[in-house]
Amino acid sequence: MSNDLVLSFSHVTSGYREGGRFRKGTYHEVLHDVTFDVHHGEILGLVGESGTGKSTLARTILGMVQPDKGSVTHYTKRPQMIFQDPFSSLNPAYTVEWILEEPLRIYGKYDAAERKRRVRDMLARVELPEECLKSKPNELSGGQRQRVSIATALIQRPKFIIADEPVSALDVTIQAQILKLLKQLRSELDLSYLFISHDLNVVYQLCDRVMVMKAGRIVEIGTVQEIFDNPKEDYTKQLLAAAE
Amino acid sequence: MKHLNGYLKTGLILTGFLTVFIVLGFFWTPYDPTAMDAKKFLAPSLQHLMGTDNFGRDIFSRVLKGAGTTFGIAVATVAIGAVLGTLVGALTGFFGGIVDDVLMRINDALTAFPSILLALVIISLLGPGKKYNVVLALGAVFVPSFARVTRTAFAGLRDVNYVKSARLMGASNSRILWVHILPNTMNVLLPALTIGFNNAVLAEASMSYLGIGVTPPDASLGYMLSEAQSMLTRAPWYALSTGLTIILLVFGVGLIGEGLQRRSGEVS
């Protein structure tokens, strides 16, 4: 069944060391024995309060943090990330065209004409007008900017995307549009997502399965219906009650 | 080009005006700057705009040539300081770690010396009296300040999301450093360049004034100022015209720096 998977996390323990350039520093364990799989084509939600290790989980998946125990197995190449803040995820020194083309230049397998074609294709997929190409990020609205960062993340054609609170910095109406776009892109481009959020309503709208995280552990994992209609853990009940 | 504020406008006009004269001085001067044909100590007139000196040389021609020398030395100095300083600052700021600690402590130690003193030491090691030795010495002295400025800028940007994102795309460290981060440090680097230029002009002037910089037959503004001092009462126009040229040069570039700083403050 492993060809059905895009990511497999097996008993991962991970953390960081604080302070001490010459001494060893103190170790903080953030993730405790975390195990889960992401299946092909699904949107897996990850919820939990801030400080529970959601971002460390994302960083461990992307290899920015090395797991101390356990293993992380990727079944797809070059997973990408969509960041929460569309202001800092786009390089302010360049135009949208440059920003979108850059991942393809780095990839290095296409000539200039092919890169241009792919940039335009991706721009159309995220429903931005061509005029945007000549703009700098600071000339765009928050929603447009998030569309550009989605396009940047997708232009190398990854199959697995980590979205870290991708709509929480946006207005509610823009949020709905971006969520719709993410869903649409999943079927068009055959994507799987790990969708990190603290907003349970957003998770309910978008995700297929949900993981609930508390203090570095996955306390509950199941389909959206199971978790929302029939939560087993007290912590999940509390979260749901708080979201009502 | 983004909008220009008053400082930037005035600075650009003033510096542009002086640059035209300096470039002109490379090709043409009203008189040969070393020819001693005219009468000595002539007061400024239409024939000799800034008068003549104790050898009967035309001061205006000498100022044109001397400003060119000073300008060239300052530009070369800043170029050396900025390139090496940016390299050191970028690498230490981006990678951090023990190399960063060690280099920055060396940097602190160098900064603790007065820059003229440090330049003096380097010059005496290289051998005084040659134009490019002055440039090398001053350039080396300018490295630490640029390193400090760029280090802070690079350290601040190494963890921003667009850099993380570039890394996920598979960008190499050198591409991240020079293509993704460097353009975003211009708002601190450009003002630092103008301040560096001014310090270089003043440092060159001080060193030539002390007799360890440019030597005859080359003339720089600093060297001429030290010459002018001995005839301050007989030919005050000599000291005034060289001194004022230095002031205008520094003032103009200083205004550009101030303008750039204010503009980046408005934008971010």
XYZ file of N, CA and C in Angstrom, chain A residues 21-22 59 62 64 78-81 83-85 87-94 98 102-103 105-107 138 152-153 155-156, chain B residues 2 96-98 100-102 151 158-172 175 178-181 183-184 267:
186
model
N 26.973 28.483 22.404
C 27.699 28.240 21.173
C 28.904 27.372 21.489
N 29.424 27.531 22.670
C 30.609 26.766 23.057
C 30.232 25.630 23.991
N 8.606 21.867 9.970
C 10.040 22.016 9.707
C 10.741 20.659 9.659
N 10.133 19.093 6.298
C 10.911 19.694 5.217
C 12.406 19.563 5.419
N 14.248 20.927 7.720
C 14.926 22.057 8.359
C 15.319 21.678 9.780
N 10.696 17.052 -3.721
C 10.604 18.488 -3.484
C 9.258 18.964 -2.943
N 8.892 18.536 -1.728
C 7.674 19.092 -1.142
C 7.860 20.587 -0.947
N 6.797 21.347 -1.028
C 6.900 22.797 -0.888
C 6.005 23.280 0.235
N 6.195 24.542 0.583
C 5.456 25.086 1.713
C 4.785 26.395 1.306
N 3.394 29.699 3.120
C 3.559 30.304 4.438
C 2.336 31.124 4.831
N 2.252 31.368 6.126
C 1.117 32.116 6.653
C 1.105 33.547 6.141
N 2.272 34.162 6.188
C 2.330 35.591 5.954
C 2.784 35.875 4.525
N 3.340 38.476 3.149
C 4.188 39.655 3.031
C 5.659 39.268 3.050
N 5.993 38.248 3.849
C 7.406 37.908 3.987
C 7.811 36.726 3.122
N 6.853 36.092 2.459
C 7.234 34.908 1.685
C 7.597 35.255 0.246
N 7.401 36.520 -0.140
C 7.771 36.939 -1.497
C 8.893 37.961 -1.403
N 9.932 37.752 -2.185
C 11.095 38.641 -2.135
C 10.727 40.047 -2.622
N 10.809 41.053 -1.737
C 10.340 42.394 -2.107
C 11.190 43.086 -3.161
N 12.372 42.540 -3.457
C 13.259 43.225 -4.394
C 12.912 42.924 -5.852
N 12.053 41.954 -6.087
C 11.841 41.508 -7.468
C 10.380 41.598 -7.892
N 9.693 37.570 -11.975
C 10.991 37.032 -11.548
C 10.799 35.988 -10.459
N 11.908 32.100 -10.808
C 13.100 31.699 -10.064
C 13.150 30.194 -9.736
N 12.063 29.591 -9.220
C 12.147 28.153 -8.931
C 12.483 27.331 -10.173
N 14.298 28.499 -12.775
C 15.724 28.739 -13.057
C 16.574 27.844 -12.172
N 16.190 27.735 -10.884
C 16.951 26.902 -9.964
C 16.877 25.441 -10.392
N 15.687 25.043 -10.824
C 15.480 23.662 -11.272
C 16.351 23.377 -12.490
N 4.857 44.346 -3.065
C 4.208 45.351 -2.217
C 3.141 46.157 -2.954
N 4.121 30.177 -6.639
C 5.564 29.942 -6.478
C 5.810 28.545 -5.922
N 4.981 28.155 -4.943
C 5.165 26.842 -4.330
C 4.861 25.726 -5.323
N 5.078 25.853 -8.761
C 5.598 25.928 -10.123
C 6.639 24.852 -10.432
N 7.259 24.312 -9.387
C 8.169 23.181 -9.641
C 7.401 21.869 -9.717
N 12.038 55.469 -7.654
C 11.033 55.921 -6.707
C 11.174 57.425 -6.504
N 26.738 32.360 10.513
C 26.851 32.418 11.965
C 27.923 31.470 12.471
N 27.721 30.987 13.695
C 28.642 29.981 14.232
C 29.943 30.580 14.722
N 30.923 29.721 14.871
C 32.189 30.126 15.491
C 32.972 31.076 14.592
N 31.815 33.268 12.672
C 31.183 34.569 12.896
C 31.741 35.219 14.152
N 31.750 34.457 15.251
C 32.266 34.983 16.519
C 33.703 35.464 16.390
N 34.535 34.625 15.796
C 35.957 34.950 15.704
C 36.166 36.195 14.829
N 26.709 42.452 7.895
C 26.466 41.289 8.733
C 25.090 41.382 9.386
N 18.340 36.057 7.016
C 18.612 34.670 6.637
C 17.459 33.724 6.956
N 16.565 34.117 7.866
C 15.450 33.231 8.214
C 14.100 33.735 7.739
N 14.069 34.765 6.887
C 12.759 35.213 6.408
C 12.194 34.168 5.460
N 10.870 34.228 5.284
C 10.202 33.159 4.541
C 10.651 33.046 3.095
N 10.940 34.198 2.437
C 11.325 34.032 1.030
C 12.679 33.358 0.890
N 13.507 33.463 1.930
C 14.786 32.740 1.896
C 14.555 31.257 2.167
N 13.679 30.958 3.148
C 13.328 29.557 3.410
C 12.747 28.933 2.159
N 11.879 29.685 1.519
C 11.221 29.180 0.332
C 12.241 28.907 -0.779
N 13.197 29.833 -0.952
C 14.242 29.624 -1.973
C 15.040 28.362 -1.671
N 15.276 28.133 -0.381
C 16.047 26.953 0.009
C 15.262 25.685 -0.336
N 13.942 25.727 -0.085
C 13.100 24.574 -0.430
C 13.109 24.298 -1.921
N 13.225 25.362 -2.716
C 13.260 25.211 -4.174
C 14.571 24.567 -4.610
N 15.534 24.534 -3.708
C 16.818 23.937 -4.058
C 17.877 24.954 -4.436
N 17.666 26.237 -4.079
C 18.666 27.254 -4.413
C 19.944 27.016 -3.612
N 21.089 27.258 -4.251
C 22.366 27.076 -3.560
C 22.576 28.229 -2.579
N 23.546 31.408 -4.347
C 22.418 32.070 -5.011
C 21.540 32.793 -3.986
N 23.579 36.060 -2.783
C 23.820 37.200 -3.686
C 22.616 37.570 -4.521
N 21.728 36.612 -4.772
C 20.577 36.948 -5.608
C 19.335 37.234 -4.759
N 19.155 36.462 -3.687
C 17.932 36.634 -2.910
C 18.082 37.635 -1.777
N 19.234 37.655 -1.106
C 19.358 38.540 0.055
C 19.995 39.877 -0.297
N 20.086 42.088 -2.759
C 19.307 43.246 -3.199
C 18.467 43.854 -2.070
N 18.117 43.030 -1.089
C 17.302 43.535 0.010
C 18.117 44.207 1.106
N 9.754 53.882 3.015
C 9.226 52.716 2.319
C 8.896 51.590 3.292
